């Protein structure tokens, strides 16, 4: 029989907090929650500290429980056995994530994860916040955000020396479409025209500059690039005739097609590019590794749930984009095909991403994948969840 005793601050729904002294006992050779019992003594006191870290102390005493049950679940069940039907709420770590404004399958990882409670299971209150790509990465570096979804802009910042790391990758190919005016039939019709992309240096800008030369056109010489964001503004500029062509998200592409604009290129057919996932600060990685670990577990749970639930995710996409069921299904099936296998990308793709970004950003310094990527948290989470290749 193993025993542990410690005191915790616990907050009720009324806003008042009390100190809970917990004594719990259970067999050291089993991980069955039914075998754990506990009792507690409550002493009224106003306390507001976080309690999430105490579950780690709990699990150090009962390591066998990790094999078959979530540490958080074991910990909560033990407290529940003490408090009976009392209504309590646990303090959660807030995580502010910089996200894209356009609804698509990769941005849904955070929305769905929050709504399905995958982050709360990890002791995290997720706060997705929309911001421009450049502003979001600047906010991440400055501490306004804990994480960012934008791997293109984030990778570019890392190459310039920002203290960040890419710690998870959702996709391996881009889901961008190049739409031209109603009289444009091929990419060659772009010559001498204005093409709207995102902010210069962002993932979309990098991809466009990489792709155009493959079709015999030099950016800014044969085609004038214009930085217009967020994506809905590019669509509006195309529909109004303010620009000749635009690179759009899939939902906006559906709208433009209906207005008679022509799809000239699907980026995902021609280039590998990692654009969405998780960028974290080196400070959080080194000083708050458990916070990063739990955030990645929440993202990874959602990532696999989206892969396995076509019908519900397609319906969500249709609702978010105000489109039909068939359009929602098209958005889902196109998007999920671009997903990475397990939240990581192979070293060969890491090296190609770095080479491409160095070329676009004109960075001469040699940079290794270890300077940009750290998938150790994803690999560990995959192992814990029994998912992925983790190689």
Coordinates of C-alpha atoms in Angstrom, one line a residue:
X1 CA 0.0 0.0 0.0
X2 CA 1.3 3.4 -1.0
X3 CA 0.3 6.6 0.8
X4 CA 0.7 10.3 0.1
X5 CA -0.4 13.4 1.9
X6 CA -0.2 17.0 0.8
X7 CA -2.2 20.2 0.9
X8 CA -3.7 22.0 -2.1
X9 CA -5.5 25.2 -2.7
X10 CA -9.0 24.5 -4.2
X11 CA -11.4 27.0 -5.6
X12 CA -15.2 26.5 -5.7
X13 CA -17.7 28.0 -8.1
X14 CA -18.5 30.8 -5.6
X15 CA -15.0 32.2 -6.1
X16 CA -13.9 31.4 -2.6
X17 CA -10.9 29.1 -2.1
X18 CA -10.0 26.7 0.6
X19 CA -7.0 24.6 1.5
X20 CA -7.5 20.9 1.0
X21 CA -5.4 18.4 3.0
X22 CA -5.4 15.2 1.1
X23 CA -4.4 11.7 2.3
X24 CA -4.7 9.0 -0.3
X25 CA -3.8 5.3 -0.4
X26 CA -3.6 2.7 -3.1
X27 CA -1.7 -0.4 -4.1
X28 CA 1.7 0.3 -5.6
X29 CA 1.5 -2.6 -8.1
X30 CA -1.7 -1.7 -9.9
X31 CA -3.0 1.2 -12.0
X32 CA -6.7 0.6 -11.5
X33 CA -8.5 3.7 -10.3
X34 CA -11.0 1.6 -8.4
X35 CA -8.3 0.6 -6.0
X36 CA -7.5 4.1 -5.0
X37 CA -9.1 5.7 -1.9
X38 CA -8.7 9.0 -0.3
X39 CA -9.9 11.4 2.4
X40 CA -9.4 15.0 3.0
X41 CA -9.9 17.7 5.6
X42 CA -10.9 21.2 4.6
X43 CA -9.7 24.3 6.3
X44 CA -11.4 27.5 5.2
X45 CA -8.9 29.9 3.8
X46 CA -8.7 32.3 0.8
X47 CA -6.1 30.9 -1.6
X48 CA -5.7 31.5 -5.3
X49 CA -2.5 29.5 -6.3
X50 CA -2.6 27.1 -9.2
X51 CA -2.8 23.4 -8.4
X52 CA -2.0 21.8 -11.7
X53 CA 1.6 21.1 -10.8
X54 CA 0.5 19.0 -7.8
X55 CA -0.7 16.1 -10.0
X56 CA 2.9 15.5 -10.9
X57 CA 3.8 15.1 -7.2
X58 CA 0.9 12.7 -7.0
X59 CA 2.1 10.6 -10.0
X60 CA 5.7 10.3 -8.7
X61 CA 4.3 8.3 -5.8
X62 CA 2.0 6.2 -8.1
X63 CA 4.1 5.7 -11.3
X64 CA 2.2 2.6 -12.4
X65 CA -1.0 4.6 -12.9
X66 CA 0.6 6.3 -15.9
X67 CA 0.5 3.1 -17.9
X68 CA -3.3 2.9 -18.0
X69 CA -4.8 6.2 -17.0
X70 CA -4.2 9.9 -17.5
X71 CA -2.3 11.4 -14.5
X72 CA -4.8 14.2 -14.4
X73 CA -7.7 11.8 -14.3
X74 CA -6.2 9.8 -11.4
X75 CA -5.6 13.0 -9.5
X76 CA -9.1 14.4 -10.1
X77 CA -10.8 11.1 -9.2
X78 CA -8.8 10.9 -5.9
X79 CA -9.9 14.5 -5.1
X80 CA -13.5 13.7 -6.1
X81 CA -13.5 10.7 -3.7
X82 CA -12.7 13.2 -0.9
X83 CA -15.2 15.9 -1.8
X84 CA -18.2 13.8 -2.8
X85 CA -20.8 15.8 -4.8
X86 CA -19.3 19.2 -4.1
X87 CA -19.0 21.4 -7.1
X88 CA -15.4 22.5 -7.6
X89 CA -13.3 24.0 -10.4
X90 CA -9.6 23.6 -10.8
X91 CA -7.4 26.5 -11.8
X92 CA -6.1 26.0 -15.4
X93 CA -3.0 27.3 -17.1
X94 CA -3.9 29.9 -19.7
X95 CA -2.3 29.4 -23.1
X96 CA -2.6 32.2 -25.7
X97 CA -2.2 30.9 -29.2
X98 CA -1.8 33.2 -32.3
X99 CA -4.1 31.8 -35.0
X100 CA -5.1 32.5 -38.6
X101 CA -8.4 34.4 -39.2
X102 CA -9.6 32.2 -42.1
X103 CA -11.4 29.0 -41.2
X104 CA -9.6 25.9 -42.6
X105 CA -8.8 22.4 -41.3
X106 CA -5.5 23.4 -39.8
X107 CA -6.8 26.4 -37.9
X108 CA -9.6 24.1 -36.7
X109 CA -7.1 22.1 -34.6
X110 CA -7.3 24.8 -31.9
X111 CA -11.0 25.6 -32.2
X112 CA -12.0 21.9 -32.0
X113 CA -9.5 21.2 -29.3
X114 CA -10.9 23.9 -27.1
X115 CA -14.6 22.9 -27.8
X116 CA -14.0 19.2 -27.3
X117 CA -12.1 19.8 -24.0
X118 CA -8.8 18.2 -25.1
X119 CA -6.8 21.1 -23.7
X120 CA -8.8 21.2 -20.4
X121 CA -7.9 17.5 -20.0
X122 CA -4.3 18.7 -19.9
X123 CA -5.0 21.5 -17.4
X124 CA -4.9 24.2 -20.0
X125 CA -7.5 27.0 -20.8
X126 CA -6.8 27.7 -24.5
X127 CA -7.3 31.2 -25.8
X128 CA -7.0 31.4 -29.6
X129 CA -6.3 35.0 -30.7
X130 CA -6.4 36.2 -34.3
X131 CA -3.7 38.6 -35.4
X132 CA -1.7 39.4 -38.5
X133 CA 1.1 37.0 -39.3
X134 CA 3.9 39.4 -38.7
X135 CA 2.2 41.0 -35.7
X136 CA 1.5 37.6 -34.2
X137 CA 5.1 36.4 -34.4
X138 CA 6.3 39.7 -33.0
X139 CA 3.8 39.2 -30.2
X140 CA 5.1 35.7 -29.6
X141 CA 8.7 36.9 -29.3
X142 CA 7.6 39.8 -27.0
X143 CA 5.6 37.5 -24.7
X144 CA 2.0 38.5 -25.7
X145 CA 1.4 35.0 -27.0
X146 CA 2.6 31.6 -25.7
X147 CA 2.4 29.9 -29.1
X148 CA 1.8 30.6 -32.7
X149 CA 0.2 28.5 -35.5
X150 CA 2.2 30.3 -38.2
X151 CA 5.2 28.1 -39.2
X152 CA 6.2 30.1 -42.3
X153 CA 6.5 33.4 -40.6
X154 CA 7.8 31.7 -37.4
X155 CA 10.5 29.8 -39.4
X156 CA 11.5 33.0 -41.1
X157 CA 11.9 34.7 -37.7
X158 CA 14.0 31.8 -36.4
X159 CA 16.3 32.0 -39.4
X160 CA 16.8 35.7 -38.6
X161 CA 17.8 34.8 -35.0
X162 CA 14.5 34.9 -33.0
X163 CA 14.5 32.6 -29.9
X164 CA 11.8 30.3 -31.1
X165 CA 11.4 26.7 -32.2
X166 CA 8.9 24.8 -34.3
X167 CA 7.6 22.0 -32.1
X168 CA 4.7 20.5 -34.1
X169 CA 3.7 20.4 -37.8
X170 CA 0.1 19.9 -38.9
X171 CA 0.7 19.8 -42.7
X172 CA 3.3 18.9 -45.3
X173 CA 1.8 20.5 -48.3
X174 CA 0.0 23.9 -48.7
X175 CA -3.8 24.2 -49.4
X176 CA -3.5 27.5 -51.3
X177 CA -5.0 28.2 -54.7
X178 CA -4.0 30.8 -57.3
X179 CA -7.1 32.4 -58.8
X180 CA -6.9 34.6 -61.9
X181 CA -9.4 37.0 -63.6
X182 CA -12.2 35.7 -65.7
X183 CA -10.1 36.1 -68.9
X184 CA -7.1 34.3 -67.5
X185 CA -6.7 30.7 -68.7
X186 CA -3.1 29.8 -67.7
X187 CA -0.3 31.0 -65.5
X188 CA 1.4 32.6 -68.5
X189 CA -1.5 35.1 -68.5
X190 CA 0.0 36.4 -65.2
X191 CA 2.9 38.2 -66.9
X192 CA 2.7 41.9 -66.4
X193 CA -0.1 41.5 -63.9
X194 CA -0.5 42.1 -60.2
X195 CA -0.8 39.1 -57.9
X196 CA -1.9 39.4 -54.3
X197 CA -0.1 37.3 -51.6
X198 CA 0.2 37.6 -47.8
X199 CA 2.7 39.8 -46.0
X200 CA 6.2 39.7 -47.5
X201 CA 8.3 37.0 -45.9
X202 CA 5.3 35.0 -44.7
X203 CA 4.8 31.3 -45.8
X204 CA 2.5 32.2 -48.7
X205 CA 4.9 34.8 -50.0
X206 CA 7.8 32.3 -49.7
X207 CA 5.9 29.6 -51.6
X208 CA 4.8 31.9 -54.4
X209 CA 8.4 33.2 -55.0
X210 CA 9.5 29.5 -55.1
X211 CA 6.9 28.4 -57.5
X212 CA 6.7 31.2 -60.1
X213 CA 10.2 30.6 -61.5
X214 CA 9.2 26.9 -62.2
X215 CA 6.7 28.3 -64.7
X216 CA 9.1 30.7 -66.3
X217 CA 8.2 33.8 -64.3
X218 CA 10.4 35.9 -62.0
X219 CA 8.6 37.5 -59.0
X220 CA 8.6 41.3 -59.2
X221 CA 10.0 41.3 -62.8
X222 CA 7.3 39.3 -64.7
X223 CA 4.7 39.4 -62.0
X224 CA 4.1 42.3 -59.5
X225 CA 3.5 40.8 -56.0
X226 CA 1.3 42.8 -53.6
X227 CA 1.1 42.1 -49.9
X228 CA -2.6 42.0 -48.9
X229 CA -3.8 40.4 -45.7
X230 CA -5.8 39.0 -44.1
X231 CA -7.0 36.5 -46.7
X232 CA -10.6 37.9 -47.0
X233 CA -9.1 41.2 -48.1
X234 CA -7.3 39.4 -51.0
X235 CA -10.6 37.9 -52.1
X236 CA -12.3 41.3 -51.9
X237 CA -9.5 42.9 -54.0
X238 CA -9.9 40.1 -56.6
X239 CA -13.7 40.3 -56.8
X240 CA -13.5 44.1 -57.1
X241 CA -10.9 44.1 -59.8
X242 CA -8.3 46.0 -57.7
X243 CA -5.8 43.3 -58.5
X244 CA -5.6 40.8 -61.3
X245 CA -5.0 37.6 -59.4
X246 CA -4.7 36.3 -55.8
X247 CA -3.6 33.4 -53.8
X248 CA -6.6 32.3 -51.7
X249 CA -7.5 29.8 -49.1
X250 CA -9.8 26.9 -50.1
X251 CA -13.0 28.4 -48.7
X252 CA -12.3 31.7 -50.6
X253 CA -11.5 29.8 -53.7
X254 CA -14.9 28.2 -53.7
X255 CA -16.5 31.7 -53.6
X256 CA -14.2 33.0 -56.4
X257 CA -15.0 30.0 -58.6
X258 CA -18.7 30.7 -58.3
X259 CA -18.1 34.3 -59.4
X260 CA -16.4 33.0 -62.6
X261 CA -12.7 33.4 -61.6
X262 CA -10.4 30.7 -62.8
X263 CA -8.1 28.4 -60.8
X264 CA -4.7 28.6 -62.3
X265 CA -2.7 26.6 -59.8
X266 CA -3.1 24.5 -56.7
X267 CA 0.1 24.9 -54.6
X268 CA -0.3 21.5 -53.0
X269 CA 0.3 19.7 -56.3
X270 CA 3.7 21.3 -56.8
X271 CA 5.4 22.0 -53.6
X272 CA 6.0 20.6 -50.1
X273 CA 5.7 23.3 -47.5
X274 CA 5.0 23.3 -43.8
X275 CA 2.7 26.2 -42.9
X276 CA 0.7 25.4 -39.8
X277 CA 1.5 23.8 -36.4
X278 CA 3.0 25.0 -33.2
X279 CA 5.8 27.6 -32.7
X280 CA 7.0 28.0 -29.1
X281 CA 9.5 30.2 -27.4
X282 CA 12.8 28.8 -26.3
X283 CA 12.1 30.3 -22.9
X284 CA 8.9 28.2 -22.5
X285 CA 10.7 25.1 -23.7
X286 CA 13.6 25.5 -21.2
X287 CA 11.7 27.0 -18.3
X288 CA 8.2 25.5 -18.6
X289 CA 8.6 22.2 -20.3
X290 CA 5.6 20.7 -18.7
X291 CA 3.4 23.5 -20.0
X292 CA 4.7 22.8 -23.5
X293 CA 4.3 19.1 -23.1
X294 CA 0.6 19.4 -22.0
X295 CA -0.1 21.9 -24.8
X296 CA 1.3 19.5 -27.4
X297 CA -0.7 16.6 -25.9
X298 CA -3.9 18.7 -26.3
X299 CA -3.0 19.6 -29.9
X300 CA -2.1 16.0 -30.8
X301 CA -5.3 14.6 -29.4
X302 CA -7.3 17.1 -31.5
X303 CA -5.1 16.4 -34.6
X304 CA -5.9 12.6 -34.5
X305 CA -9.6 13.3 -33.7
X306 CA -9.9 15.5 -36.8
X307 CA -8.4 12.8 -38.9
X308 CA -10.9 10.2 -37.6
X309 CA -14.1 12.2 -37.7
X310 CA -14.8 13.3 -41.3
X311 CA -18.5 13.8 -41.0
X312 CA -18.5 16.1 -38.0
X313 CA -15.4 18.1 -39.1
X314 CA -16.9 18.5 -42.6
X315 CA -20.1 19.8 -41.1
X316 CA -18.1 22.3 -38.9
X317 CA -16.2 23.5 -42.0
X318 CA -19.4 24.0 -44.0
X319 CA -21.0 26.0 -41.1
X320 CA -17.8 28.1 -40.5
X321 CA -17.5 29.0 -44.2
X322 CA -21.3 29.3 -44.8
X323 CA -21.1 26.8 -47.6
X324 CA -22.9 23.6 -48.6
X325 CA -22.4 20.1 -47.2
X326 CA -20.6 19.1 -50.3
X327 CA -18.3 22.1 -50.1
X328 CA -17.6 21.2 -46.5
X329 CA -16.7 17.7 -47.4
X330 CA -14.4 19.0 -50.2
X331 CA -12.7 21.2 -47.7
X332 CA -12.2 18.4 -45.3
X333 CA -11.0 15.8 -47.8
X334 CA -8.6 18.1 -49.5
X335 CA -7.2 19.4 -46.2
X336 CA -6.8 16.1 -44.4
X337 CA -4.8 14.7 -47.3
X338 CA -2.2 17.4 -46.6
X339 CA -1.8 16.5 -42.9
X340 CA 1.5 15.2 -41.6
X341 CA 1.4 11.6 -40.4
X342 CA 2.1 12.2 -36.7
X343 CA 2.7 15.9 -36.1
X344 CA 6.3 15.7 -37.3
X345 CA 8.1 16.0 -40.6
X346 CA 11.1 14.1 -41.8
X347 CA 14.6 15.6 -41.6
X348 CA 14.8 15.8 -45.4
X349 CA 11.7 18.1 -45.5
X350 CA 13.1 20.1 -42.6
X351 CA 16.3 20.7 -44.6
X352 CA 14.3 21.7 -47.8
X353 CA 12.2 24.1 -45.8
X354 CA 15.3 25.8 -44.4
X355 CA 17.0 25.9 -47.8
X356 CA 13.8 27.4 -49.4
X357 CA 13.4 30.0 -46.7
X358 CA 17.1 31.0 -46.7
X359 CA 16.8 31.6 -50.5
X360 CA 13.7 33.7 -50.3
X361 CA 14.9 35.6 -47.2
X362 CA 18.5 35.9 -48.6
X363 CA 20.2 34.4 -45.6
X364 CA 23.7 33.2 -46.3
X365 CA 24.4 31.6 -42.9
X366 CA 24.2 27.8 -42.7
X367 CA 21.4 26.7 -40.5
X368 CA 20.7 23.1 -39.3
X369 CA 17.3 21.6 -38.6
X370 CA 18.2 21.5 -34.9
X371 CA 18.3 25.3 -34.9
X372 CA 14.7 25.4 -36.2
X373 CA 12.8 22.3 -35.2
X374 CA 12.3 20.4 -31.9
X375 CA 9.9 17.5 -32.2
X376 CA 10.8 15.8 -29.0
X377 CA 7.6 16.9 -27.3
X378 CA 5.5 15.5 -30.1
X379 CA 7.4 12.2 -30.2
X380 CA 7.0 11.8 -26.4
X381 CA 3.3 12.6 -26.6
X382 CA 2.8 10.1 -29.5
X383 CA 4.4 7.4 -27.4
X384 CA 2.2 8.3 -24.4
X385 CA -0.9 8.2 -26.5
X386 CA 0.1 5.1 -28.4
X387 CA 0.1 7.0 -31.7
X388 CA 2.3 7.9 -34.6
X389 CA 5.6 6.7 -35.9
X390 CA 7.7 8.8 -33.5
X391 CA 10.8 8.3 -35.7

